[in-house]
Tab-separated table of C-alpha atoms in Angstrom:
chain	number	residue	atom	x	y	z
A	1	UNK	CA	-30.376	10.666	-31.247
A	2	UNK	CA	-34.165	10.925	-29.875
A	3	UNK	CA	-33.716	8.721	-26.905
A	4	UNK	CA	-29.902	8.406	-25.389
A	5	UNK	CA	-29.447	4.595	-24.563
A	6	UNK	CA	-32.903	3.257	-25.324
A	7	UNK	CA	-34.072	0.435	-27.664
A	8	UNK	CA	-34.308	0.918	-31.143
A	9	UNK	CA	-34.596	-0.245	-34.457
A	10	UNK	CA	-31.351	-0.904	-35.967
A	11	UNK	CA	-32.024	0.898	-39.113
A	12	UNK	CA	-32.654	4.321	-36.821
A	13	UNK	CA	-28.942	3.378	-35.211
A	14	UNK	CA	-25.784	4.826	-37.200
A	15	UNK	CA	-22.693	3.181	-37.239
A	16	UNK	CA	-21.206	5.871	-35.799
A	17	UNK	CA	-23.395	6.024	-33.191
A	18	UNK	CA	-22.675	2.240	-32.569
A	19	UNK	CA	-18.602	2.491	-32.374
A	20	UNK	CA	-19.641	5.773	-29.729
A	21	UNK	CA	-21.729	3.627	-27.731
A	22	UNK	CA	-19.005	1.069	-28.043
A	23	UNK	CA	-16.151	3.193	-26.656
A	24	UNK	CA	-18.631	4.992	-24.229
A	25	UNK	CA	-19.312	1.567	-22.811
A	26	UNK	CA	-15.619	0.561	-22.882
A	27	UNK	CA	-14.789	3.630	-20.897
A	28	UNK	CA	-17.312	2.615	-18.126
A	29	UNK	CA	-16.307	-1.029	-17.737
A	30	UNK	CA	-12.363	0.149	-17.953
A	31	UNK	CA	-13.569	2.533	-14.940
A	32	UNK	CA	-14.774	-0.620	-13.055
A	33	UNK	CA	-11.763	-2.213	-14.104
A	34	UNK	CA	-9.685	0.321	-12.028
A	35	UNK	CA	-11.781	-0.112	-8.922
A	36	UNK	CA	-10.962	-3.679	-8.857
A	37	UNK	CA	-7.513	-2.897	-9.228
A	38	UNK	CA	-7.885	-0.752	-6.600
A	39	UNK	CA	-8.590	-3.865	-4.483
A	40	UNK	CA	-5.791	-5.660	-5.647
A	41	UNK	CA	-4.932	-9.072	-4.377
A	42	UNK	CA	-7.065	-8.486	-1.323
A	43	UNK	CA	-9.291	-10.950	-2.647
A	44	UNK	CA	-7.095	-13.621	-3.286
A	45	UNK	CA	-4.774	-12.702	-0.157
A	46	UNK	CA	-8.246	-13.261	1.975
A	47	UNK	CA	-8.827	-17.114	-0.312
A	48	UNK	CA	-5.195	-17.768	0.864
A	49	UNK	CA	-5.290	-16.989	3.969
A	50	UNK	CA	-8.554	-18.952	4.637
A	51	UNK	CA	-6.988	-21.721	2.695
A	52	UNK	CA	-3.881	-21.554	5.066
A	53	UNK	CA	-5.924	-21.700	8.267
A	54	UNK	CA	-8.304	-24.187	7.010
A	55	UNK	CA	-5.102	-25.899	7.091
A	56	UNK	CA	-3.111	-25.754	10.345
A	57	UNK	CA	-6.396	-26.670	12.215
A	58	UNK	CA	-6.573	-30.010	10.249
A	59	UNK	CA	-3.136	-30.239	10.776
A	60	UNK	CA	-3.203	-29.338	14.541
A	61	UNK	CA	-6.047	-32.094	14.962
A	62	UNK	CA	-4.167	-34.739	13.295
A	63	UNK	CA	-0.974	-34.004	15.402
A	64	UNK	CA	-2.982	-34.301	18.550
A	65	UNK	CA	-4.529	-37.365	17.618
A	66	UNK	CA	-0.663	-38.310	17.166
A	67	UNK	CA	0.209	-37.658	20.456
A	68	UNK	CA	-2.470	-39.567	21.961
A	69	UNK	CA	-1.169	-42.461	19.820
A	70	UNK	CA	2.071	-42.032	21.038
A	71	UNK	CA	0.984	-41.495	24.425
A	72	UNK	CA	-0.846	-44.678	24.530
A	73	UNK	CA	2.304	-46.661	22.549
A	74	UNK	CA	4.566	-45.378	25.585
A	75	UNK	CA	1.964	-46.753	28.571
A	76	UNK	CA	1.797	-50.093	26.820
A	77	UNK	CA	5.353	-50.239	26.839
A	78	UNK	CA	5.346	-49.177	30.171
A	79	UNK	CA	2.968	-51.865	30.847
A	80	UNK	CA	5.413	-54.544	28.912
A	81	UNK	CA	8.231	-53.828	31.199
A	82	UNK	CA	6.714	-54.316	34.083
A	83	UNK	CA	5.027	-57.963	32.919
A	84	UNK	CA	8.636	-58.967	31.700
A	85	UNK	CA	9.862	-57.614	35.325
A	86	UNK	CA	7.232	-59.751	36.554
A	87	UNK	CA	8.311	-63.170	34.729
A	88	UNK	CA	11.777	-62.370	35.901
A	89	UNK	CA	11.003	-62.549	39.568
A	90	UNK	CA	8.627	-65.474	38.990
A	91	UNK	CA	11.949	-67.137	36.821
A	92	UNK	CA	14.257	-66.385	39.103
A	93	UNK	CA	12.102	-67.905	41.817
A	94	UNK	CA	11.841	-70.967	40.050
A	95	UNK	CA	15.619	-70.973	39.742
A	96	UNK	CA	15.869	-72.042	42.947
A	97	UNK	CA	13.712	-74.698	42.945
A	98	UNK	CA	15.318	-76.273	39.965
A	99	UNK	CA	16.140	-80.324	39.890
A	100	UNK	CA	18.395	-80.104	37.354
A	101	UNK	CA	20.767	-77.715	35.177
A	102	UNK	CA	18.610	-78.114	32.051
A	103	UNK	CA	15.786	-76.478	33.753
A	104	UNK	CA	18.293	-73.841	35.312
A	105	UNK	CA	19.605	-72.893	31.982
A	106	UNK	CA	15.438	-72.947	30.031
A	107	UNK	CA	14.583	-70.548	32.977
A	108	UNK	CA	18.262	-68.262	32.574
A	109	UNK	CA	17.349	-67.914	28.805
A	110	UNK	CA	14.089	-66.854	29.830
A	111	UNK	CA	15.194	-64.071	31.931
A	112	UNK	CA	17.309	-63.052	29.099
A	113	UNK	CA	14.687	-62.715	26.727
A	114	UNK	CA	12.554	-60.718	28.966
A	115	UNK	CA	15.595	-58.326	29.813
A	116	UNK	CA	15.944	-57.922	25.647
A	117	UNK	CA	12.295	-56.941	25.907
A	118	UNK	CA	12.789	-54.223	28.788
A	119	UNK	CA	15.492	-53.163	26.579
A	120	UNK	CA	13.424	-52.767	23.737
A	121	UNK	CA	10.951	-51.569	25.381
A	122	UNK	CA	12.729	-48.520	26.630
A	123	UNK	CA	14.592	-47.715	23.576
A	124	UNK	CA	10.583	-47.099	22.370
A	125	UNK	CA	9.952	-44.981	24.610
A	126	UNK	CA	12.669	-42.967	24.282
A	127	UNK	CA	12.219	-42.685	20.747
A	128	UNK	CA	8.126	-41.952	21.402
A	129	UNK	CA	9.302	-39.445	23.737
A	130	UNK	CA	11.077	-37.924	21.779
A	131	UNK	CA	8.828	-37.893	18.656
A	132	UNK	CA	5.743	-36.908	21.324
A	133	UNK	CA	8.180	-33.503	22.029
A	134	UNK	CA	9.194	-32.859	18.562
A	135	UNK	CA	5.395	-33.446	17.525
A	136	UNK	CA	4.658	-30.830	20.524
A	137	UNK	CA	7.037	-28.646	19.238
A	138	UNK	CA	5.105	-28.645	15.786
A	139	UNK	CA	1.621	-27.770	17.563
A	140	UNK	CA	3.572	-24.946	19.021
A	141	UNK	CA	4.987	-23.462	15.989
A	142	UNK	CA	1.609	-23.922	14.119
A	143	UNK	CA	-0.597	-22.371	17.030
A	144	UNK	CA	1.576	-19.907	16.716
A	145	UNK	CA	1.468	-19.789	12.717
A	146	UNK	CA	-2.334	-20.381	13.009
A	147	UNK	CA	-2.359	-17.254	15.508
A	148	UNK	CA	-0.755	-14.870	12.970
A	149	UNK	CA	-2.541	-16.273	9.976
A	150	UNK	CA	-6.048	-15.282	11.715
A	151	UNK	CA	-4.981	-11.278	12.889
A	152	UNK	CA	-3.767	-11.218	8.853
A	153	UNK	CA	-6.730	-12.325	7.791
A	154	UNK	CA	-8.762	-10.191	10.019
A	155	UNK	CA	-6.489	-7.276	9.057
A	156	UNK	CA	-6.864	-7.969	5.518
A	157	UNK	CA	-10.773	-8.595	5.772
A	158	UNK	CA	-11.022	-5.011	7.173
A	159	UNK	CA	-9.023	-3.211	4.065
A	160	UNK	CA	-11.293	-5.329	1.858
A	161	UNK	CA	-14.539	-4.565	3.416
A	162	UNK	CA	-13.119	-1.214	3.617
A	163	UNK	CA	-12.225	-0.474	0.265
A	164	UNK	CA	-15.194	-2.442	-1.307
A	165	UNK	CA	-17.455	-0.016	1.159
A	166	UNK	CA	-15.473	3.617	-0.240
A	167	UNK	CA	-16.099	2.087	-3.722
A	168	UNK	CA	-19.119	0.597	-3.954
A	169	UNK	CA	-21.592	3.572	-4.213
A	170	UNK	CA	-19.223	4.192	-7.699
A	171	UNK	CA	-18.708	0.863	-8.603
A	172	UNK	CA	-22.595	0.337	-8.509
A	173	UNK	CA	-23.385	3.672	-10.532
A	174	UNK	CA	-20.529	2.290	-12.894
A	175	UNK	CA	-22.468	-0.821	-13.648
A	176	UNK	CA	-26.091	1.057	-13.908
A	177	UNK	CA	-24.672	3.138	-16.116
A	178	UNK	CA	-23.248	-0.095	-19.058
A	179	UNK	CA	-26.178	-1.959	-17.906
A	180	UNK	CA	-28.107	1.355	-19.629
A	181	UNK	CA	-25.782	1.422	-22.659
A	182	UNK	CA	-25.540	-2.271	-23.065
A	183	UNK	CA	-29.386	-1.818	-24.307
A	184	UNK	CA	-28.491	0.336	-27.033
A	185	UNK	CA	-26.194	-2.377	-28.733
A	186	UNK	CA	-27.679	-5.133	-30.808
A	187	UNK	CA	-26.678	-8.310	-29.243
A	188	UNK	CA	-24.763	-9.583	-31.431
A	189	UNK	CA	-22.088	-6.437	-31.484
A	190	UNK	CA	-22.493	-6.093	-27.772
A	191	UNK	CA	-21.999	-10.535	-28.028
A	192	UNK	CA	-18.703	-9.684	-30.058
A	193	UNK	CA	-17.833	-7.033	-27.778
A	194	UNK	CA	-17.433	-8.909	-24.765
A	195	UNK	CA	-15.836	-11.946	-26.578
A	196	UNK	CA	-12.909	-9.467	-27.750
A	197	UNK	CA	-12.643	-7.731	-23.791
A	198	UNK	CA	-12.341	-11.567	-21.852
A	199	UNK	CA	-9.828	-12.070	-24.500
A	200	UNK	CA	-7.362	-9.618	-23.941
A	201	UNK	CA	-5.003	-9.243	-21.223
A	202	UNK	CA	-6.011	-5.828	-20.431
A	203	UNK	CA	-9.943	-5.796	-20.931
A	204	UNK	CA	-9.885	-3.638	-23.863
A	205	UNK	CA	-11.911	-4.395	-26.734
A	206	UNK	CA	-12.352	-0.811	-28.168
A	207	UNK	CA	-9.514	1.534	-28.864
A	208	UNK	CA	-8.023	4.366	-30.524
A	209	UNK	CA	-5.190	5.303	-33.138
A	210	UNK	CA	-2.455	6.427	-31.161
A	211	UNK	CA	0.328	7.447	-33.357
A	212	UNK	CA	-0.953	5.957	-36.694
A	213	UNK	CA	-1.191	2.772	-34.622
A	214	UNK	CA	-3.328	0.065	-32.763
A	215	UNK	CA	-4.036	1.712	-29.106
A	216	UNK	CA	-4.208	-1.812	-27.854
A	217	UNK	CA	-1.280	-4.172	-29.494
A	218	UNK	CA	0.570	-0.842	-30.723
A	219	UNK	CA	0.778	-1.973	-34.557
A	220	UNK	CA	0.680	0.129	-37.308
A	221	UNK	CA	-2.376	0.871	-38.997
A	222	UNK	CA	-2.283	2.200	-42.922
A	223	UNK	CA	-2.809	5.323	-43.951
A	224	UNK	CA	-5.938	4.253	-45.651
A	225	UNK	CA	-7.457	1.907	-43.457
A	226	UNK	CA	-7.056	4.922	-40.646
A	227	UNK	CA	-8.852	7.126	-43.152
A	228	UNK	CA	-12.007	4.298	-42.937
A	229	UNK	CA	-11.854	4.626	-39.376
A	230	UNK	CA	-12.547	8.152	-38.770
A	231	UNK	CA	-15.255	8.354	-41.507
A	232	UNK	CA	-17.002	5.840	-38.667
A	233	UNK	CA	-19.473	4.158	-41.582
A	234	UNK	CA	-18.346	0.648	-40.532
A	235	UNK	CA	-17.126	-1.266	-37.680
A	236	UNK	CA	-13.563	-2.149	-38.356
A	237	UNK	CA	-11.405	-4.232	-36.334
A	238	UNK	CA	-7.102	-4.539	-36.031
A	239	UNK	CA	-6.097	-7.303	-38.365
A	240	UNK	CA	-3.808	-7.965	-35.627
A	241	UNK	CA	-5.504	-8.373	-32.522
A	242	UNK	CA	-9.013	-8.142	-33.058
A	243	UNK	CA	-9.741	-4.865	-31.093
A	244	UNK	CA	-12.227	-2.888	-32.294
A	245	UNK	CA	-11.098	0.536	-33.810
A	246	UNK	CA	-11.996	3.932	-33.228
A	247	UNK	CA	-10.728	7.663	-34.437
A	248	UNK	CA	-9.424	9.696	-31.353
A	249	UNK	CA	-11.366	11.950	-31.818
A	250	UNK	CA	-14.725	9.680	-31.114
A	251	UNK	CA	-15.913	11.895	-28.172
A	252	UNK	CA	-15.168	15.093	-29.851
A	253	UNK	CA	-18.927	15.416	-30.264
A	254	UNK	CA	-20.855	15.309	-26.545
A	255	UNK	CA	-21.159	11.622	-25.041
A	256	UNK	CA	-24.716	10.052	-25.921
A	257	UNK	CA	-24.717	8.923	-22.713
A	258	UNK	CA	-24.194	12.395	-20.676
């Protein structure tokens, strides 16, 4: 090959040197595969995490904004007692100006009813008391949530950045280097390519015969059909899962893109 990885005419490309370029770039991209293996979850961990926090603060507003509610429910009760204590005294004055039983009974019933109030009235406070301290309890256990979601998602910030940093000199050589090979396939292989590596589970869209079989979904390949592989004068692909096949011993000959 003239020019390693340079444009050509079609007609001056081999198949052979096609399905090479093909596994060369498949070997690259698998090698940038690994380094973001290599950062594992960390990405998503970091989402979650931002997600979770993102979340207790929304929820630590709207329980504040709770407790002011409640706060203000139990000092309007408050207030109520003390108007129905009010009427009381101002009833039971007036009881003893009464002219007549009738009056004496209108005013008892009245004191009644404002002693169910202060009743009811303190049985709500009690029970916003005691939802203001459970609700207080809550902002406790989510500061404290809140507290140890933000040191794990500084910790895990740091392996990220860290490990993204040790990696990305490669990682960015990696890419250079199918970006360079890329330019060598005609579009529509390198099109096909890429269509066959999103769909499979493990990113490989070229592989080898490993024991008279498919190196990616492991089934057999004939005898025949193995000996049309390692003559490399077409593309073929497994009937089975679409990969495209190569002979193991593809990179026998040095790499066209060393």
């Amino acid at each position: 090959m003239n020019a390693p990885y340079s444009r050509q005419e079609d007609k001056d490309i081999s198949i052979e040197e096609k399905l090479r370029a093909l596994h060369e770039l498949q070997s690259v991209v698998s090698d940038i595969d690994k380094i973001k293996t290599l950062r594992g979850e960390l990405p998503l961990e970091v989402q979650d995490l931002e997600d979770d926090i993102a979340g207790l603060k929304t929820r630590l507003v709207n329980l504040d904004d709770e407790i002011k509610n409640l706060d203000t429910a139990i000092n309007n009760k408050k207030i109520a007692i003390k108007d129905s204590q009010a009427l009381i005294a101002k009833y039971t004055e007036q009881q003893n100006n009464v002219r007549n039983n009738r009056e004496f009974d209108s005013l008892s019933k009245e004191m009644e009813f404002q002693n169910l109030e202060i009743e009811l009235s303190e049985k709500r406070i009690k029970e916003f008391t005691a939802e203001m301290t459970q609700k207080k309890e809550t902002i406790d256990n989510s500061k404290k949530q809140l507290k140890e979601r933000e040191e794990d998602l500084d910790r895990k910030k740091k392996e990220l950045e860290e490990i993204t940093e040790e990696t990305k000199i490669e990682e960015e050589k990696l890419k250079a280097k199918s970006e360079k090979i890329e330019t060598f396939i005609d579009p529509r292989l390198l099109t096909a390519f890429k269509r066959i590596r999103k769909n499979a589970h493990n990113g490989l869209a070229v592989v080898t015969i490993q024991r008279d079989a498919c190196g990616g979904c492991f089934n057999k390949i004939p005898p025949q059909r193995q000996l049309d592989i390692a003559s490399r004068k077409k593309i073929i692909v497994c009937e089975y899962c679409g990969r495209i096949l190569v002979d193991e011993n593809i990179n026998v000959i040095e790499d066209v893109a060393e």
